[in-house]
Each structure stands twice: as C-alpha cells, then as structure tokens.
C-alpha cells in the first residue's frame, strides 16, 4: 500500500468510526444532544386572539368599554382577584343575571405561582394562521398561504426526527377542521414531513355526530387471523406500486400504534355514549369539549408532546361578552387540564411542563359592532394584536417568577419551539436546523 | 330532309355516338373497398402511468362505488370527507372508514365460494375493479397462491387490502 492509499483508507476508517455510533436503531441519524428537562410537554395554543388588557393586565371592562371595573377572570392561570361588579362571564347556574355566577377555581395554586409568566411577549403575527404557524414552527413564513401545510418543520417533526419519538408520542388536538387546523400536524419540508408528523384528532368531528355516523361502526378484525394477512396483501400491493415511485402519506404509526389508536377510538365512542369523557366541570363550549378529549388522549398515550388548540375567544370579532365568557372558560379548561394531568395520569404527573401562549392579541381600538350588553367588539390587526403573554409551569421551570411588563417586552412567540425542544432534549438540533425566526431562542435563556 | 336523303353513314355515326354514351355512363367497374376489423380490446392504464393522486372526494366516491355498486350522495360525501379531515393519520382514517363500510349490510361483496372456485378469475376481476388494470402474471400468481395458502381468507379481506393500498390512491 502506498502512502496516498494508506492515508485515504485511514481517513475513511476514522470517519466511519465517528459516524457509526450516530446511526441509531430508531432511524434518526444523530443522538439527541441534550438531557430532557421533563418527560412531557403540554402546549396550549390559547385561545384565538387574547387581549393583554383582559388577560394579564386584568382590566376586565376598564380598558375596553369605558367602565371602571377591573379584575382577573383567569384565576386558574393568573394571580389576582376576580372582578366584583358587572359579572357576565360565568354561568347561569346561580340564577340572577345571565353569566352572573363565576366558575369555581380548580387549581389551589395558580399556574403563575407554580411557574413562570412572561408578561409581555411579541407575537410575530396579528392573525390566527400566521400566529399558529409561528407557535408550531418557530417562524412565520410570509409566503405561506392559507389552507397550506407549514413550509418549515413543526415542533412535532423536530422532536420525532431528532429526538427519536414515535408517532403516538406526538399529538395535536385541534378544535375543528376549519381553516388550516388539520394541516398543522406536519410540514411540507422535504427533510421532515409526514413521516415525522403528529397524530391529530379534531374531536368535535371525530367524536361528534359525524364521527359517530361514519366512523364509530368500524368492523373489528382479528389481529392475527384477519389483519395480519390483510396487511400482508396490502404490503405486497404497495411494494408493486412503489416500484413505479409512488407512496402514501403515512405518519409512521406502526401497526401496533395503529391498533392502539383504533382501539382508543372505539373506547372513546363508548365513553362518549356513557358520559365518561374527562370534560372540565363546566363544558358548555367547544374549547372545554376539546380539552376533555385532550385529557383522554393524554391518559391513553401519555405523549411527549401534546398540543391543544383553543379558539372560542375569537367570537370577540362581534361579541365582547361572549369573548369574556370564552376567556374565563379557556382558563377553566387549562386549570382542569393541569389538574387532570397531576391527579389522573400518574405517568405524566410531576413530569410535565405546560406552556400556554395566545397566537395573537387583539386590537387596541374596538370595531363598531355592539353586543347584547352594548359593548364594543375587537378585531385583531393593529400593534396591540402583537402583544401576548407566555405562561409555563412544571419541572425545571422557576416558580412564582414574572418577567417583563407592559413597557418591557421580553421574547417572542417563536421562542416556544426552541423552549419545548430544550425541555425534550433536542434544542441544539432545532437551533442548528436553521428554520427558526431570527432571534428566536429558548425562554430558559431569557430568564 | 326526305327519308331518301338519310344516308347509312350518318346512321352509323349516330349509333356509334349512342353506344359510346351508354358505354361511358354505365360501364363502371364495381370496386370493393378494403375492410379492416379490430378485435375488441379493453384498454387499461399502465401501473406506471398512475401518477396523479386522487382527491379525498375522488377517493371516497370511487371507494363507495366499488364497494356498494352505487353512487354516494353529495351530502354523505361531504360528511365523510370531514371525518377523514379530522384524523391526522390519513391511512388510519381510510382504514377506519373502510372498516365501517365493510360493516354496512348494503356492501356488495363476492362470496367466498365464488372466490375459491376460480381464484385467478377473482384476482383479475379485483384488479380491474380497484386498479382498473389487469394484474401482471406475477401478481396473479402471488395472489392465487396466497388465497390457496390461507383457507380463512375471505373476499372481504382481499377487497380491504386493495382499498387500503397505495395504488388505489392514484389514477
């Protein structure tokens, strides 16, 4: 062997020795770089355009309708006393005025006390679609149109590709199939895509009337005697077809995972029929309903990442009273979600971080529409719509800490993706992938 | 002109002209046109030409027609599409939908005895029904052997696998 060939062979051998340990059985190319801070993340997309004035600033009617009544209507999430006058956001259960009975508090200790509140955060979009994409991608791509899958990888894909999580470790529970909600469980990015996507249900449809009519009567095939040969035949057919270069759009659920999901669907139809779904104590809107099914998903799969989308507060475009009620219920639903995890899911209790951020705020100035209380409604398009908050709690999250203020904005909504990546141990891979918004970083680095 | 002036030469000329006129106008040769015939052949698309993904609407409509031998109403189609949209794993969603269809008493399936009486004919018919093509010899052989090797296999199970296959998503 001459000197040149020896050097080349030695170089290749050395490179192989470095590369081989990183080709892992799970299919990911590299071992994740970080140590997870917790086993699970529950990420609440909260809740359809929330004004700072009625949420963290707790001004109730004072900063919207010119009525001098302040107070906190989100007392599971935030510290602060509830309003004392003109109560409209509750239920009718106590009699008296419509909505005049506030929903009882669920959490003994608010999430703010248990965790960390970034009181003033910049949302990088004034709209739902851009806002949701930003919360899930960590960036907003201006060329990305409605009814289009995300262009850049989502947090689900980062976690599954770089963290080696299986498909049922990643769930997105959407509150409907409108707009682009069902498209947000994975991107079109060629290096990521469906095989790293999240499982998704829109429970109002999947387990609603339509689901009952068209999906609940599925024939149950015997796993070995029937399903096994059926899949053998399917795989034979797919193999023939793959020879001409075409394939399906699989999320990469294994056969076992598929069986588990199908069984979960059957069980859930049964639990709906029997009234056993883990709904919040007050479930009278679609957000509360969605949280109940999210609890069911978490109880069954104990995912590494569960994203829950809430959006009822968006009724604020035409109904400010309805907005206050939806905001109060969104807080109630989040309180229930956190309480359910801590008390009913032992595998997730004390090992879960919750993060909640609105995808956008709402305008400073009202529109001309008045509701039944003669109160003005609010859209979302001006600078006030880019003002939001981020609340997080759980292991490794400092407790009882508030950062930022009305005049001191800290961080961006795009920070949530690297934050989740850090909690679940893949921050470096996400940061180095190069698709995050410029300046985005883990919120732990902003403390 | 008196008849006596009519000369035989003139008569001959008239006769000649008449004969020529008759002959030129009536003596056409009958030409039999060449006729070519084609055997009746059903043309199927090639598997390699299937590169267009069916829309959800196309998939559900065709699936319903294949399994029920009738068209799906517009309202039901919209409802079913919504259901599929509500499930993230589309393949799993299709599987659940097909399982629901198979549980519908109106589903039109060949009997298992028909399938076993002539597996090759059954396989060919199934390929034509679902894939709109004839099976290759290898495919025909594989499926015939599979049917013969699995006594518990039903026509429903074979229909299920075809309906769930990737090729069925394309046209």
Coordinates of C-alpha atoms in Angstrom, one line a residue:
Chain A
X1 CA 0.0 0.0 0.0
X2 CA 1.5 3.3 -1.0
X3 CA 1.4 6.3 1.2
X4 CA -1.5 8.0 -0.5
X5 CA -3.8 5.0 -0.4
X6 CA -2.9 4.4 3.2
X7 CA -3.9 7.9 4.2
X8 CA -7.2 7.7 2.3
X9 CA -8.0 4.3 3.9
X10 CA -7.1 5.6 7.3
X11 CA -9.2 8.7 6.8
X12 CA -12.3 6.7 5.7
X13 CA -11.9 4.3 8.7
X14 CA -11.7 7.2 11.1
X15 CA -14.7 8.9 9.6
X16 CA -16.7 5.7 9.8
X17 CA -15.7 5.2 13.4
X18 CA -17.1 8.7 14.2
X19 CA -20.3 8.3 12.2
X20 CA -21.3 4.7 13.1
X21 CA -22.5 5.4 16.6
X22 CA -24.9 8.1 15.5
X23 CA -26.9 5.9 13.1
X24 CA -29.4 4.7 15.7
X25 CA -31.9 1.9 15.6
X26 CA -34.7 4.4 15.9
X27 CA -33.9 5.7 12.4
X28 CA -32.7 9.1 13.5
X29 CA -29.3 10.0 12.3
X30 CA -27.8 11.5 15.4
X31 CA -28.3 11.0 19.1
X32 CA -30.1 14.0 20.7
X33 CA -27.6 16.4 22.2
X34 CA -29.4 17.5 25.3
X35 CA -30.7 15.9 28.5
X36 CA -34.5 16.3 28.7
X37 CA -35.8 18.6 31.5
X38 CA -39.1 16.7 31.6
X39 CA -40.7 13.7 30.0
X40 CA -43.7 15.6 28.6
X41 CA -44.9 18.9 27.3
X42 CA -48.5 20.1 27.1
X43 CA -48.6 23.1 24.8
X44 CA -51.9 25.1 24.8
X45 CA -52.5 27.4 21.9
X46 CA -54.5 29.9 23.9
X47 CA -57.1 30.7 22.7
X48 CA -58.0 32.5 19.4
X49 CA -56.7 36.1 19.9
X50 CA -56.5 37.4 23.5
X51 CA -56.0 41.0 24.5
X52 CA -53.4 41.7 27.2
X53 CA -56.0 44.1 28.7
X54 CA -58.4 41.4 29.7
X55 CA -55.8 38.7 30.4
X56 CA -52.5 39.5 32.2
X57 CA -53.4 43.2 32.8
X58 CA -56.7 42.2 34.4
X59 CA -58.6 45.3 33.4
X60 CA -61.9 43.4 32.6
X61 CA -64.2 46.2 31.4
X62 CA -62.0 49.1 32.3
X63 CA -59.8 49.2 29.2
X64 CA -62.3 48.2 26.6
X65 CA -65.8 49.6 27.4
X66 CA -65.0 52.6 29.5
X67 CA -66.5 51.0 32.6
X68 CA -64.4 51.3 35.7
X69 CA -64.4 47.6 36.7
X70 CA -61.2 45.7 36.8
X71 CA -60.4 42.2 37.8
X72 CA -58.9 38.8 36.9
X73 CA -61.2 36.4 35.1
X74 CA -58.4 33.9 34.5
X75 CA -57.8 32.9 38.2
X76 CA -56.5 29.4 37.5
X77 CA -53.7 30.7 35.4
X78 CA -53.0 34.1 36.9
X79 CA -52.8 35.6 40.3
X80 CA -55.3 38.4 41.0
X81 CA -58.7 39.0 42.4
X82 CA -61.8 38.5 40.3
X83 CA -64.0 41.4 39.3
X84 CA -66.6 42.5 41.9
X85 CA -69.1 44.2 39.6
X86 CA -70.9 43.5 36.3
X87 CA -70.2 39.8 36.3
X88 CA -71.2 38.4 32.9
X89 CA -68.5 35.8 32.2
X90 CA -69.8 33.0 34.4
X91 CA -72.7 30.6 34.1
X92 CA -76.3 31.0 34.8
X93 CA -76.4 28.3 37.5
X94 CA -76.8 30.6 40.4
X95 CA -79.8 32.3 38.9
X96 CA -79.7 36.1 38.7
X97 CA -78.0 37.8 35.8
X98 CA -77.0 35.9 32.7
X99 CA -73.5 34.7 33.2
X100 CA -73.5 36.1 36.7
X101 CA -72.0 33.1 38.5
X102 CA -68.2 32.8 38.1
X103 CA -66.9 29.2 37.5
X104 CA -65.3 28.0 40.7
X105 CA -61.5 27.9 40.7
X106 CA -60.0 24.4 40.1
X107 CA -56.3 24.9 41.0
X108 CA -55.3 25.6 44.6
X109 CA -52.3 27.4 43.3
X110 CA -52.3 29.3 40.0
X111 CA -50.0 28.3 37.2
X112 CA -48.4 31.7 37.6
X113 CA -47.5 30.8 41.2
X114 CA -46.4 27.4 40.2
X115 CA -44.4 28.6 37.3
X116 CA -43.1 31.4 35.1
X117 CA -45.0 34.2 33.4
X118 CA -43.6 36.2 30.6
X119 CA -46.0 39.0 30.9
X120 CA -45.3 40.9 27.7
X121 CA -44.2 38.8 24.6
X122 CA -44.2 39.8 21.0
X123 CA -46.3 37.7 18.6
X124 CA -44.9 37.7 15.2
X125 CA -48.3 37.7 13.5
X126 CA -51.6 39.5 14.0
X127 CA -53.6 36.7 12.6
X128 CA -54.6 33.2 13.6
X129 CA -53.0 31.3 10.8
X130 CA -49.6 33.1 11.0
X131 CA -49.8 33.0 14.7
X132 CA -50.5 29.3 15.0
X133 CA -47.8 28.6 12.5
X134 CA -45.4 30.7 14.4
X135 CA -46.2 28.8 17.7
X136 CA -45.7 25.5 15.9
X137 CA -42.8 26.3 13.5
X138 CA -41.0 28.9 15.5
X139 CA -41.1 31.1 12.5
X140 CA -43.6 32.9 10.2
X141 CA -43.1 32.4 6.5
X142 CA -44.8 35.3 4.7
X143 CA -45.2 33.3 1.5
X144 CA -47.2 30.6 3.2
X145 CA -50.8 30.7 2.2
X146 CA -53.9 29.7 4.0
X147 CA -55.0 26.1 3.5
X148 CA -51.4 25.2 3.0
X149 CA -49.2 22.9 5.1
X150 CA -46.4 24.6 7.1
X151 CA -43.4 25.3 4.9
X152 CA -40.9 24.9 7.7
X153 CA -40.7 22.0 10.1
X154 CA -43.0 21.9 13.1
X155 CA -42.1 21.1 16.7
X156 CA -43.6 17.7 16.1
X157 CA -41.2 16.9 13.3
X158 CA -38.2 18.3 15.2
X159 CA -38.9 16.1 18.1
X160 CA -39.6 13.0 16.1
X161 CA -36.7 13.3 13.8
X162 CA -34.1 14.5 16.2
X163 CA -35.5 13.0 19.4
X164 CA -36.5 9.6 18.1
X165 CA -40.0 9.9 19.4
X166 CA -42.6 7.6 17.9
X167 CA -45.7 8.8 16.2
X168 CA -48.0 8.3 19.2
X169 CA -45.6 10.4 21.3
X170 CA -46.8 13.5 19.3
X171 CA -50.4 14.6 19.3
X172 CA -52.2 17.7 18.1
X173 CA -55.8 18.0 19.4
X174 CA -57.5 20.6 17.2
X175 CA -60.8 22.2 18.0
X176 CA -62.1 21.8 14.5
X177 CA -61.3 21.2 10.8
X178 CA -61.8 24.7 9.7
X179 CA -59.2 27.0 8.2
X180 CA -55.8 25.2 8.3
X181 CA -56.1 23.5 11.6
X182 CA -55.9 19.9 10.3
X183 CA -52.9 20.8 8.2
X184 CA -50.6 21.9 11.1
X185 CA -49.5 18.4 12.3
X186 CA -46.6 18.4 9.9
X187 CA -44.9 20.5 7.2
X188 CA -44.1 20.0 3.6
X189 CA -40.4 20.4 4.2
X190 CA -38.5 17.7 2.2
X191 CA -36.2 16.9 5.1
X192 CA -39.1 16.4 7.6
X193 CA -42.7 16.0 6.5
X194 CA -45.4 13.4 7.2
X195 CA -43.2 10.6 8.5
X196 CA -42.2 12.9 11.4
X197 CA -45.7 14.3 11.9
X198 CA -48.0 14.3 14.8
X199 CA -51.2 12.3 15.2
X200 CA -54.2 14.6 15.0
X201 CA -57.8 14.5 16.1
X202 CA -60.4 17.2 15.7
X203 CA -62.7 15.7 18.5
X204 CA -65.7 17.8 17.6
X205 CA -65.8 15.9 14.3
X206 CA -64.1 12.6 15.1
X207 CA -66.1 12.0 18.2
X208 CA -69.0 14.3 17.3
X209 CA -72.2 13.4 15.4
X210 CA -70.4 12.9 12.1
X211 CA -67.8 10.6 13.6
X212 CA -70.5 8.6 15.2
X213 CA -72.3 8.2 11.9
X214 CA -69.4 7.4 9.7
X215 CA -66.5 6.1 11.9
X216 CA -67.9 4.5 15.0
X217 CA -69.2 1.3 13.5
X218 CA -65.9 0.1 12.3
X219 CA -65.6 -3.7 11.9
X220 CA -63.1 -5.2 14.4
X221 CA -60.9 -7.6 12.6
X222 CA -58.9 -10.3 14.4
X223 CA -55.3 -9.1 14.7
X224 CA -53.6 -12.4 13.7
X225 CA -56.3 -14.2 11.6
X226 CA -57.6 -11.3 9.7
X227 CA -55.5 -8.1 10.0
X228 CA -52.2 -9.9 9.5
X229 CA -53.0 -11.4 6.1
X230 CA -54.8 -8.2 5.1
X231 CA -51.7 -6.1 5.8
X232 CA -49.5 -8.7 4.0
X233 CA -51.6 -8.3 0.9
X234 CA -51.5 -4.5 1.3
X235 CA -47.8 -4.5 1.6
X236 CA -47.4 -6.7 -1.4
X237 CA -49.6 -4.3 -3.4
X238 CA -47.6 -1.3 -2.1
X239 CA -44.4 -2.9 -3.0
X240 CA -45.5 -3.4 -6.6
X241 CA -46.6 0.2 -6.7
X242 CA -43.5 1.6 -5.0
X243 CA -41.5 0.2 -7.9
X244 CA -43.1 2.9 -10.0
X245 CA -42.1 5.6 -7.5
X246 CA -45.4 6.3 -5.7
X247 CA -46.1 6.0 -2.0
X248 CA -48.6 7.0 0.7
X249 CA -48.7 9.8 3.2
X250 CA -48.1 7.8 6.3
X251 CA -47.3 9.4 9.7
X252 CA -45.2 6.4 10.5
X253 CA -47.6 4.9 13.1
X254 CA -46.5 1.3 13.4
X255 CA -49.1 -1.5 13.1
X256 CA -49.2 -1.7 16.9
X257 CA -49.7 2.0 17.2
X258 CA -52.5 1.9 14.6
X259 CA -54.2 -0.8 16.6
X260 CA -53.9 1.2 19.7
X261 CA -55.3 4.3 18.1
X262 CA -58.2 2.4 16.6
X263 CA -58.9 0.8 20.0
X264 CA -58.7 4.3 21.5
X265 CA -61.3 5.5 19.1
X266 CA -63.7 2.6 19.9
X267 CA -63.2 3.1 23.6
X268 CA -63.8 6.9 23.2
X269 CA -67.1 6.3 21.3
X270 CA -68.1 4.1 24.2
X271 CA -67.0 6.6 26.8
X272 CA -68.9 9.4 25.0
X273 CA -72.0 7.2 25.0
X274 CA -71.6 6.5 28.7
X275 CA -70.8 10.1 29.6
X276 CA -67.3 9.3 30.8
X277 CA -65.2 11.8 28.9
X278 CA -62.9 13.8 31.2
X279 CA -64.6 17.1 30.5
X280 CA -64.0 20.1 32.7
X281 CA -66.7 20.7 35.3
X282 CA -68.2 23.3 33.1
X283 CA -68.3 22.2 29.5
X284 CA -70.5 24.5 27.5
X285 CA -68.4 25.5 24.6
X286 CA -66.1 23.8 22.0
X287 CA -62.9 24.7 23.8
X288 CA -64.0 22.9 27.0
X289 CA -65.0 20.0 24.9
X290 CA -61.7 19.9 23.2
X291 CA -59.8 19.9 26.5
X292 CA -61.8 16.9 27.6
X293 CA -60.8 14.9 24.6
X294 CA -57.2 16.1 25.0
X295 CA -57.3 14.7 28.5
X296 CA -58.5 11.4 27.1
X297 CA -55.6 11.3 24.5
X298 CA -53.1 12.1 27.2
X299 CA -54.5 9.5 29.6
X300 CA -54.2 6.8 26.9
X301 CA -50.9 7.7 25.1
X302 CA -49.0 9.9 27.6
X303 CA -47.4 11.7 24.7
X304 CA -44.1 13.5 24.9
X305 CA -45.8 16.5 23.2
X306 CA -49.5 17.3 23.2
X307 CA -50.6 20.4 21.5
X308 CA -54.2 21.6 22.3
X309 CA -55.8 24.4 20.3
X310 CA -58.4 26.6 21.8
X311 CA -60.1 29.4 19.8
X312 CA -63.5 30.3 21.2
X313 CA -62.4 33.8 22.3
X314 CA -62.3 34.7 18.6
X315 CA -66.0 35.4 18.9
X316 CA -64.7 38.8 20.1
X317 CA -65.0 40.0 16.5
X318 CA -68.7 40.6 17.2
X319 CA -69.4 39.7 20.8
X320 CA -67.4 41.1 23.6
X321 CA -69.5 39.5 26.3
X322 CA -69.0 36.1 24.6
X323 CA -65.3 36.8 24.5
X324 CA -65.1 37.3 28.3
X325 CA -67.1 34.1 28.8
X326 CA -64.8 32.2 26.4
X327 CA -61.7 33.6 28.1
X328 CA -63.0 32.6 31.5
X329 CA -63.8 29.1 30.2
X330 CA -60.4 28.8 28.5
X331 CA -58.8 29.4 31.9
X332 CA -61.1 26.9 33.5
X333 CA -60.2 24.4 30.8
X334 CA -56.5 24.9 31.3
X335 CA -56.9 24.6 35.0
X336 CA -58.8 21.3 34.5
X337 CA -56.2 20.1 32.1
X338 CA -53.3 20.7 34.5
X339 CA -55.3 19.2 37.4
X340 CA -56.2 16.1 35.4
X341 CA -52.5 15.5 34.5
X342 CA -51.4 15.9 38.1
X343 CA -54.2 13.8 39.6
X344 CA -55.3 11.3 36.9
X345 CA -52.3 10.5 34.8
X346 CA -49.6 9.1 37.1
X347 CA -47.2 8.7 34.2
X348 CA -47.3 12.4 33.5
X349 CA -47.8 13.9 36.9
X350 CA -44.7 15.9 38.1
X351 CA -43.0 15.1 34.8
X352 CA -44.9 17.5 32.5
X353 CA -44.3 21.1 31.6
X354 CA -47.3 23.2 30.5
X355 CA -46.8 26.2 28.1
X356 CA -49.6 28.5 27.1
X357 CA -49.5 31.4 24.7
X358 CA -52.0 33.1 22.5
X359 CA -51.3 33.0 18.8
X360 CA -52.1 36.7 18.7
X361 CA -53.6 39.5 20.7
X362 CA -56.4 41.9 19.6
X363 CA -56.8 45.5 18.7
X364 CA -56.5 48.5 21.0
X365 CA -59.4 50.1 19.3
X366 CA -62.8 48.5 19.0
X367 CA -64.8 48.0 15.9
X368 CA -68.4 49.4 15.6
X369 CA -70.2 46.1 16.5
X370 CA -72.0 46.1 19.8
X371 CA -73.3 43.0 21.7
X372 CA -76.2 42.5 24.0
X373 CA -74.6 44.5 26.8
X374 CA -74.0 47.3 24.3
X375 CA -70.2 46.6 24.5
X376 CA -67.9 47.0 21.6
X377 CA -66.2 44.1 19.8
X378 CA -62.5 43.9 18.9
X379 CA -60.7 42.5 15.8
X380 CA -57.0 41.8 15.5
X381 CA -54.8 43.8 13.1
X382 CA -53.0 46.6 14.9
X383 CA -49.9 46.7 17.1
X384 CA -51.9 45.7 20.2
X385 CA -52.6 42.4 18.4
X386 CA -48.9 41.5 18.5
X387 CA -48.9 41.8 22.3
X388 CA -49.3 38.4 24.1
X389 CA -48.0 36.5 27.1
X390 CA -46.4 33.1 27.7
X391 CA -47.1 31.1 30.8
X392 CA -45.2 28.0 31.7
X393 CA -45.0 25.6 34.7
X394 CA -43.6 22.3 35.6
X395 CA -40.3 20.6 36.3
X396 CA -37.2 22.8 35.7
X397 CA -39.4 25.9 35.4
X398 CA -38.8 28.6 38.0
X399 CA -41.8 29.1 40.2
X400 CA -43.5 32.3 41.1
X401 CA -41.5 34.4 38.7
X402 CA -42.9 37.1 36.5
X403 CA -40.7 38.6 33.7
X404 CA -41.4 41.6 31.6
X405 CA -44.1 44.2 31.9
X406 CA -46.4 46.3 29.7
X407 CA -43.5 48.5 28.8
X408 CA -40.8 45.9 28.8
X409 CA -41.5 43.1 26.2
X410 CA -39.3 40.0 26.6
X411 CA -39.1 37.3 24.0
X412 CA -41.2 36.2 21.0
X413 CA -43.9 33.6 20.4
X414 CA -41.3 31.9 18.2
X415 CA -39.3 31.2 21.3
X416 CA -41.7 28.4 22.3
X417 CA -40.4 26.0 19.8
X418 CA -36.8 26.1 21.0
X419 CA -38.1 26.1 24.6
X420 CA -40.0 22.9 24.0
X421 CA -37.0 21.5 22.2
X422 CA -34.9 22.2 25.2
X423 CA -37.3 20.6 27.6
X424 CA -37.4 17.5 25.5
X425 CA -33.7 17.4 24.8
X426 CA -33.2 18.5 21.2
X427 CA -32.6 22.2 21.4
X428 CA -29.2 22.2 19.6
X429 CA -30.6 20.2 16.7
X430 CA -33.5 22.7 16.4
X431 CA -31.3 25.7 16.7
X432 CA -28.9 24.4 14.1
X433 CA -31.5 23.3 11.6
X434 CA -31.7 26.9 10.5
X435 CA -35.5 27.4 10.2
X436 CA -36.4 29.4 13.3
X437 CA -37.3 33.1 13.2
X438 CA -34.2 35.3 13.5
X439 CA -33.6 35.9 17.2
X440 CA -35.7 33.0 18.5
X441 CA -34.2 31.3 21.5
X442 CA -35.3 29.2 24.4
X443 CA -37.2 31.0 27.0
X444 CA -34.9 29.5 29.6
X445 CA -32.2 31.7 28.1
X446 CA -34.3 34.8 28.7
X447 CA -34.6 34.2 32.4
Chain B
X1 CA -84.9 16.3 -95.1
X2 CA -86.7 13.5 -97.0
X3 CA -86.1 10.0 -95.8
X4 CA -84.4 9.1 -99.0
X5 CA -81.7 11.6 -98.2
X6 CA -80.8 9.9 -94.9
X7 CA -77.6 8.2 -95.6
X8 CA -76.4 4.9 -94.0
X9 CA -73.2 6.6 -93.0
X10 CA -75.0 9.2 -90.9
X11 CA -77.0 6.4 -89.2
X12 CA -73.8 4.6 -88.3
X13 CA -72.4 7.7 -86.8
X14 CA -75.5 8.3 -84.6
X15 CA -75.4 4.7 -83.5
X16 CA -71.7 4.9 -82.6
X17 CA -72.2 8.0 -80.5
X18 CA -75.2 6.5 -78.7
X19 CA -73.2 3.4 -77.9
X20 CA -70.3 5.4 -76.6
X21 CA -72.6 7.5 -74.5
X22 CA -74.2 4.4 -73.0
X23 CA -71.0 2.7 -72.5
X24 CA -69.2 5.6 -70.8
X25 CA -72.0 6.3 -68.5
X26 CA -72.9 2.8 -67.4
X27 CA -69.8 0.6 -67.6
X28 CA -68.2 1.5 -64.2
X29 CA -66.2 -1.1 -62.5
X30 CA -67.5 -2.1 -59.1
X31 CA -64.6 -1.5 -56.6
X32 CA -64.9 -3.4 -53.4
X33 CA -63.4 -1.3 -50.6
X34 CA -60.9 -2.9 -48.3
X35 CA -62.3 -3.6 -44.9
X36 CA -60.2 -3.9 -41.8
X37 CA -61.5 -5.1 -38.5
X38 CA -60.1 -4.9 -34.9
X39 CA -60.6 -7.3 -32.2
X40 CA -62.4 -5.9 -29.2
X41 CA -59.7 -4.9 -26.7
X42 CA -60.3 -3.2 -23.3
X43 CA -57.6 -0.6 -22.8
X44 CA -56.3 -0.2 -19.2
X45 CA -53.9 2.4 -17.9
X46 CA -50.5 1.1 -17.1
X47 CA -49.4 1.0 -13.5
X48 CA -46.5 3.3 -14.3
X49 CA -48.9 5.9 -15.7
X50 CA -50.7 6.3 -12.4
X51 CA -49.0 9.4 -11.1
X52 CA -52.0 11.6 -10.1
X53 CA -53.1 11.5 -6.5
X54 CA -56.9 11.2 -6.1
X55 CA -58.5 14.0 -4.1
X56 CA -60.3 12.9 -0.9
X57 CA -63.6 13.3 -2.8
X58 CA -62.5 11.1 -5.6
X59 CA -61.1 8.5 -3.3
X60 CA -64.3 8.3 -1.2
X61 CA -66.6 8.4 -4.2
X62 CA -64.8 5.7 -6.1
X63 CA -64.4 3.5 -2.9
X64 CA -68.1 3.8 -2.2
X65 CA -69.0 2.9 -5.8
X66 CA -66.6 -0.1 -5.8
X67 CA -68.0 -1.4 -2.5
X68 CA -71.7 -0.6 -2.9
X69 CA -72.1 -0.6 -6.6
X70 CA -74.0 2.7 -6.4
X71 CA -73.1 6.4 -6.2
X72 CA -72.6 8.2 -2.9
X73 CA -74.9 11.2 -2.2
X74 CA -73.3 14.6 -2.1
X75 CA -74.2 15.2 1.5
X76 CA -72.8 11.9 2.7
X77 CA -69.6 12.6 0.7
X78 CA -69.1 15.9 2.4
X79 CA -69.7 14.4 5.8
X80 CA -67.2 11.6 5.2
X81 CA -64.6 14.0 3.9
X82 CA -65.0 16.0 7.1
X83 CA -64.5 12.8 9.1
X84 CA -61.3 12.0 7.3
X85 CA -60.0 15.5 7.7
X86 CA -60.4 15.1 11.5
X87 CA -57.9 12.3 11.7
X88 CA -54.2 13.1 11.2
X89 CA -53.0 9.7 10.0
X90 CA -54.8 9.6 6.7
X91 CA -54.0 5.9 6.1
X92 CA -55.5 5.1 9.5
X93 CA -58.5 7.2 8.7
X94 CA -59.1 5.4 5.5
X95 CA -58.7 2.1 7.3
X96 CA -61.4 3.1 9.8
X97 CA -63.7 4.2 7.0
X98 CA -63.3 1.0 5.0
X99 CA -63.9 -1.0 8.2
X100 CA -67.1 1.0 8.6
X101 CA -68.2 0.3 5.0
X102 CA -67.5 -3.4 5.5
X103 CA -69.8 -3.4 8.4
X104 CA -72.6 -1.9 6.4
X105 CA -75.2 -4.6 5.3
X106 CA -75.5 -3.0 1.9
X107 CA -71.9 -3.6 0.9
X108 CA -71.7 -5.7 -2.2
X109 CA -69.0 -8.4 -1.9
X110 CA -68.4 -11.6 -3.9
X111 CA -69.0 -14.8 -2.0
X112 CA -66.0 -16.7 -0.7
X113 CA -67.1 -19.7 -2.6
X114 CA -67.0 -17.7 -5.8
X115 CA -63.5 -16.6 -5.0
X116 CA -62.3 -20.1 -4.2
X117 CA -64.0 -21.6 -7.2
X118 CA -61.7 -19.7 -9.5
X119 CA -59.0 -17.7 -7.7
X120 CA -57.3 -16.4 -10.8
X121 CA -60.6 -15.0 -12.2
X122 CA -61.4 -13.4 -8.9
X123 CA -58.0 -11.8 -8.6
X124 CA -58.2 -10.5 -12.2
X125 CA -61.7 -9.1 -11.5
X126 CA -60.5 -7.5 -8.3
X127 CA -57.5 -5.8 -10.0
X128 CA -59.8 -4.5 -12.7
X129 CA -62.4 -3.2 -10.2
X130 CA -60.0 -1.4 -7.9
X131 CA -57.0 -0.7 -10.0
X132 CA -58.6 -0.5 -13.4
X133 CA -55.9 -2.7 -14.9
X134 CA -55.1 -6.3 -15.4
X135 CA -52.7 -8.0 -13.0
X136 CA -49.3 -9.0 -14.1
X137 CA -48.6 -12.7 -14.2
X138 CA -46.5 -12.3 -11.1
X139 CA -49.3 -10.6 -9.3
X140 CA -51.9 -13.1 -10.4
X141 CA -49.7 -16.0 -9.3
X142 CA -48.9 -14.4 -5.9
X143 CA -52.5 -13.7 -5.1
X144 CA -53.7 -17.1 -6.3
X145 CA -51.1 -18.8 -4.2
X146 CA -51.9 -16.6 -1.2
X147 CA -55.6 -17.4 -1.5
X148 CA -54.9 -21.1 -1.7
X149 CA -52.5 -21.0 1.2
X150 CA -54.9 -19.2 3.5
X151 CA -58.1 -21.1 3.9
X152 CA -59.5 -18.4 6.3
X153 CA -59.0 -15.6 3.8
X154 CA -62.3 -14.0 2.6
X155 CA -63.2 -11.9 -0.4
X156 CA -63.8 -9.1 2.1
X157 CA -60.3 -9.2 3.4
X158 CA -58.9 -9.0 -0.2
X159 CA -61.1 -6.1 -1.0
X160 CA -60.0 -4.4 2.2
X161 CA -56.3 -4.7 1.2
X162 CA -56.9 -3.4 -2.3
X163 CA -59.0 -0.4 -0.9
X164 CA -56.2 0.4 1.6
X165 CA -53.3 0.1 -0.9
X166 CA -51.2 3.0 -2.1
X167 CA -52.0 2.3 -5.8
X168 CA -55.7 2.9 -5.0
X169 CA -54.8 6.4 -4.0
X170 CA -53.6 7.2 -7.5
X171 CA -55.1 7.2 -11.0

